[in-house]
Amino acid sequence: MKKFRELWDTFLVRPLIYMSFTRIMWGLFLSLLVSHIAFLLTDRALRSWLFLLAAALLFLGAWLSFLQLDGMKLPRLEQMRHVLDRPKRPSTGDLIDYIDEKPERYGELSDDERHLCLLFSDVLCGVIFVGLSILFP
């Protein structure tokens, strides 16, 4: 817990929200798509089991992030993340309300801050998917 408190800062909230939202949307999309296809083929609703599978994968990702936060090196995982973290094109719109605020991007964070954001995002999304599997059997 001491290491989490040392690394956590308020500027990590924005990347955490962005990552959590993206993970939730992808998890919902894939779970519901596979559930729909399985229902068409077998007349069984697998929605709750697929939500549990998504939660298990997210908790596995949280565990890997925790291990990386402790100093473990996973070279293949780092290569995959570098491919996914390719630079984005800048947007062309003006947001005059946030002109003085410098947005913190995920790519600009240090490695420990990235792993901390991944850990919290995966745990948060995993808990949400466990709740969804309980609510929607």
PDB file of C-alpha atoms in Angstrom, residues 4-127:
ATOM      1  CA  PHE A   4       0.566   2.791  -4.200  1.00  0.00           C
ATOM      2  CA  ARG A   5       0.316   5.928  -2.082  1.00  0.00           C
ATOM      3  CA  GLU A   6       3.698   7.151  -3.255  1.00  0.00           C
ATOM      4  CA  LEU A   7       2.826   6.707  -6.930  1.00  0.00           C
ATOM      5  CA  TRP A   8      -0.808   7.830  -6.921  1.00  0.00           C
ATOM      6  CA  ASP A   9      -1.546  11.418  -7.874  1.00  0.00           C
ATOM      7  CA  THR A  10      -4.664  13.208  -9.048  1.00  0.00           C
ATOM      8  CA  PHE A  11      -3.446  13.514 -12.649  1.00  0.00           C
ATOM      9  CA  LEU A  12      -3.750   9.719 -12.969  1.00  0.00           C
ATOM     10  CA  VAL A  13      -7.544   9.914 -12.716  1.00  0.00           C
ATOM     11  CA  ARG A  14      -8.038  10.886 -16.363  1.00  0.00           C
ATOM     12  CA  PRO A  15      -6.003   7.997 -17.849  1.00  0.00           C
ATOM     13  CA  LEU A  16      -7.683   5.656 -15.368  1.00  0.00           C
ATOM     14  CA  ILE A  17     -11.153   6.736 -16.514  1.00  0.00           C
ATOM     15  CA  TYR A  18     -10.209   6.500 -20.199  1.00  0.00           C
ATOM     16  CA  MET A  19      -8.702   3.038 -19.804  1.00  0.00           C
ATOM     17  CA  SER A  20     -11.598   1.778 -17.685  1.00  0.00           C
ATOM     18  CA  PHE A  21     -14.212   3.041 -20.133  1.00  0.00           C
ATOM     19  CA  THR A  22     -12.425   1.442 -23.074  1.00  0.00           C
ATOM     20  CA  ARG A  23     -12.037  -1.882 -21.275  1.00  0.00           C
ATOM     21  CA  ILE A  24     -15.683  -1.915 -20.205  1.00  0.00           C
ATOM     22  CA  MET A  25     -16.935  -1.163 -23.708  1.00  0.00           C
ATOM     23  CA  TRP A  26     -14.738  -3.827 -25.341  1.00  0.00           C
ATOM     24  CA  GLY A  27     -15.679  -6.372 -22.692  1.00  0.00           C
ATOM     25  CA  LEU A  28     -19.388  -5.659 -23.063  1.00  0.00           C
ATOM     26  CA  PHE A  29     -19.210  -5.740 -26.843  1.00  0.00           C
ATOM     27  CA  LEU A  30     -17.326  -9.028 -27.064  1.00  0.00           C
ATOM     28  CA  SER A  31     -19.322 -10.731 -24.295  1.00  0.00           C
ATOM     29  CA  LEU A  32     -22.672  -9.754 -25.736  1.00  0.00           C
ATOM     30  CA  LEU A  33     -21.616 -10.615 -29.292  1.00  0.00           C
ATOM     31  CA  VAL A  34     -20.442 -14.094 -28.327  1.00  0.00           C
ATOM     32  CA  SER A  35     -23.546 -14.565 -26.153  1.00  0.00           C
ATOM     33  CA  HIS A  36     -25.797 -13.603 -29.048  1.00  0.00           C
ATOM     34  CA  ILE A  37     -24.033 -15.958 -31.460  1.00  0.00           C
ATOM     35  CA  ALA A  38     -24.153 -18.788 -28.917  1.00  0.00           C
ATOM     36  CA  PHE A  39     -27.857 -18.143 -28.328  1.00  0.00           C
ATOM     37  CA  LEU A  40     -28.560 -18.343 -32.057  1.00  0.00           C
ATOM     38  CA  LEU A  41     -26.664 -21.619 -32.371  1.00  0.00           C
ATOM     39  CA  THR A  42     -27.591 -23.432 -29.155  1.00  0.00           C
ATOM     40  CA  ASP A  43     -30.569 -21.579 -27.597  1.00  0.00           C
ATOM     41  CA  ARG A  44     -28.541 -21.003 -24.404  1.00  0.00           C
ATOM     42  CA  ALA A  45     -27.789 -17.650 -22.856  1.00  0.00           C
ATOM     43  CA  LEU A  46     -24.132 -17.565 -21.812  1.00  0.00           C
ATOM     44  CA  ARG A  47     -24.075 -13.903 -20.875  1.00  0.00           C
ATOM     45  CA  SER A  48     -23.261 -14.318 -17.172  1.00  0.00           C
ATOM     46  CA  TRP A  49     -20.504 -16.857 -17.862  1.00  0.00           C
ATOM     47  CA  LEU A  50     -18.944 -14.580 -20.450  1.00  0.00           C
ATOM     48  CA  PHE A  51     -19.057 -11.649 -18.034  1.00  0.00           C
ATOM     49  CA  LEU A  52     -17.263 -13.850 -15.492  1.00  0.00           C
ATOM     50  CA  LEU A  53     -14.691 -14.802 -18.129  1.00  0.00           C
ATOM     51  CA  ALA A  54     -14.103 -11.124 -18.910  1.00  0.00           C
ATOM     52  CA  ALA A  55     -13.713 -10.421 -15.181  1.00  0.00           C
ATOM     53  CA  ALA A  56     -11.224 -13.279 -14.845  1.00  0.00           C
ATOM     54  CA  LEU A  57      -9.171 -11.921 -17.755  1.00  0.00           C
ATOM     55  CA  LEU A  58      -9.214  -8.451 -16.229  1.00  0.00           C
ATOM     56  CA  PHE A  59      -8.114  -9.780 -12.841  1.00  0.00           C
ATOM     57  CA  LEU A  60      -5.318 -11.670 -14.608  1.00  0.00           C
ATOM     58  CA  GLY A  61      -4.258  -8.390 -16.225  1.00  0.00           C
ATOM     59  CA  ALA A  62      -4.359  -6.691 -12.826  1.00  0.00           C
ATOM     60  CA  TRP A  63      -2.145  -9.410 -11.387  1.00  0.00           C
ATOM     61  CA  LEU A  64       0.361  -8.982 -14.228  1.00  0.00           C
ATOM     62  CA  SER A  65       0.355  -5.217 -13.654  1.00  0.00           C
ATOM     63  CA  PHE A  66       0.956  -5.794  -9.955  1.00  0.00           C
ATOM     64  CA  LEU A  67       3.905  -8.060 -10.755  1.00  0.00           C
ATOM     65  CA  GLN A  68       5.318  -5.457 -13.124  1.00  0.00           C
ATOM     66  CA  LEU A  69       4.869  -2.806 -10.445  1.00  0.00           C
ATOM     67  CA  ASP A  70       7.029  -4.954  -8.167  1.00  0.00           C
ATOM     68  CA  GLY A  71       9.763  -5.060 -10.804  1.00  0.00           C
ATOM     69  CA  MET A  72       9.061  -8.167 -12.851  1.00  0.00           C
ATOM     70  CA  LYS A  73       9.898  -7.777 -16.545  1.00  0.00           C
ATOM     71  CA  LEU A  74       7.570  -9.342 -19.109  1.00  0.00           C
ATOM     72  CA  PRO A  75       9.215  -8.579 -22.477  1.00  0.00           C
ATOM     73  CA  ARG A  76       6.496  -9.970 -24.768  1.00  0.00           C
ATOM     74  CA  LEU A  77       3.794  -8.093 -22.895  1.00  0.00           C
ATOM     75  CA  GLU A  78       5.799  -4.873 -23.128  1.00  0.00           C
ATOM     76  CA  GLN A  79       6.198  -5.354 -26.888  1.00  0.00           C
ATOM     77  CA  MET A  80       2.449  -5.838 -27.285  1.00  0.00           C
ATOM     78  CA  ARG A  81       1.726  -2.720 -25.231  1.00  0.00           C
ATOM     79  CA  HIS A  82       4.160  -0.634 -27.305  1.00  0.00           C
ATOM     80  CA  VAL A  83       2.293  -1.675 -30.439  1.00  0.00           C
ATOM     81  CA  LEU A  84      -1.008  -0.657 -28.824  1.00  0.00           C
ATOM     82  CA  ASP A  85       0.416   2.636 -27.518  1.00  0.00           C
ATOM     83  CA  ARG A  86       1.239   4.042 -30.925  1.00  0.00           C
ATOM     84  CA  PRO A  87       1.002   7.829 -31.080  1.00  0.00           C
ATOM     85  CA  LYS A  88      -2.435   9.247 -31.792  1.00  0.00           C
ATOM     86  CA  ARG A  89      -3.183  12.052 -34.212  1.00  0.00           C
ATOM     87  CA  PRO A  90      -3.893  15.322 -32.459  1.00  0.00           C
ATOM     88  CA  SER A  91      -7.500  16.443 -32.554  1.00  0.00           C
ATOM     89  CA  THR A  92      -8.364  19.552 -34.531  1.00  0.00           C
ATOM     90  CA  GLY A  93     -11.025  21.018 -32.238  1.00  0.00           C
ATOM     91  CA  ASP A  94     -10.587  23.873 -29.771  1.00  0.00           C
ATOM     92  CA  LEU A  95     -11.319  23.301 -26.145  1.00  0.00           C
ATOM     93  CA  ILE A  96     -10.923  26.782 -24.728  1.00  0.00           C
ATOM     94  CA  ASP A  97     -12.195  25.685 -21.311  1.00  0.00           C
ATOM     95  CA  TYR A  98      -9.157  23.490 -20.779  1.00  0.00           C
ATOM     96  CA  ILE A  99      -6.526  25.735 -22.311  1.00  0.00           C
ATOM     97  CA  ASP A 100      -4.540  26.114 -19.094  1.00  0.00           C
ATOM     98  CA  GLU A 101      -4.741  22.448 -18.151  1.00  0.00           C
ATOM     99  CA  LYS A 102      -2.131  20.169 -19.642  1.00  0.00           C
ATOM    100  CA  PRO A 103      -3.764  16.798 -20.402  1.00  0.00           C
ATOM    101  CA  GLU A 104      -1.817  13.833 -19.157  1.00  0.00           C
ATOM    102  CA  ARG A 105      -1.627  11.095 -21.764  1.00  0.00           C
ATOM    103  CA  TYR A 106      -1.012   7.484 -21.019  1.00  0.00           C
ATOM    104  CA  GLY A 107       2.100   7.468 -23.183  1.00  0.00           C
ATOM    105  CA  GLU A 108       3.646  10.303 -21.168  1.00  0.00           C
ATOM    106  CA  LEU A 109       3.405   8.483 -17.839  1.00  0.00           C
ATOM    107  CA  SER A 110       6.345   6.727 -16.231  1.00  0.00           C
ATOM    108  CA  ASP A 111       6.409   2.928 -16.229  1.00  0.00           C
ATOM    109  CA  ASP A 112       5.344   2.673 -12.589  1.00  0.00           C
ATOM    110  CA  GLU A 113       2.451   5.090 -13.152  1.00  0.00           C
ATOM    111  CA  ARG A 114       1.363   3.081 -16.196  1.00  0.00           C
ATOM    112  CA  HIS A 115       1.381  -0.152 -14.243  1.00  0.00           C
ATOM    113  CA  LEU A 116      -0.539   1.493 -11.405  1.00  0.00           C
ATOM    114  CA  CYS A 117      -3.187   2.813 -13.821  1.00  0.00           C
ATOM    115  CA  LEU A 118      -3.462  -0.597 -15.461  1.00  0.00           C
ATOM    116  CA  LEU A 119      -3.797  -2.282 -12.079  1.00  0.00           C
ATOM    117  CA  PHE A 120      -6.570   0.006 -10.841  1.00  0.00           C
ATOM    118  CA  SER A 121      -8.362  -0.009 -14.184  1.00  0.00           C
ATOM    119  CA  ASP A 122      -8.344  -3.791 -14.431  1.00  0.00           C
ATOM    120  CA  VAL A 123      -9.529  -4.250 -10.855  1.00  0.00           C
ATOM    121  CA  LEU A 124     -12.311  -1.689 -11.288  1.00  0.00           C
ATOM    122  CA  CYS A 125     -13.511  -3.232 -14.553  1.00  0.00           C
ATOM    123  CA  GLY A 126     -13.221  -6.754 -13.141  1.00  0.00           C
ATOM    124  CA  VAL A 127     -15.462  -5.817 -10.213  1.00  0.00           C
TER     125      VAL A 127
END
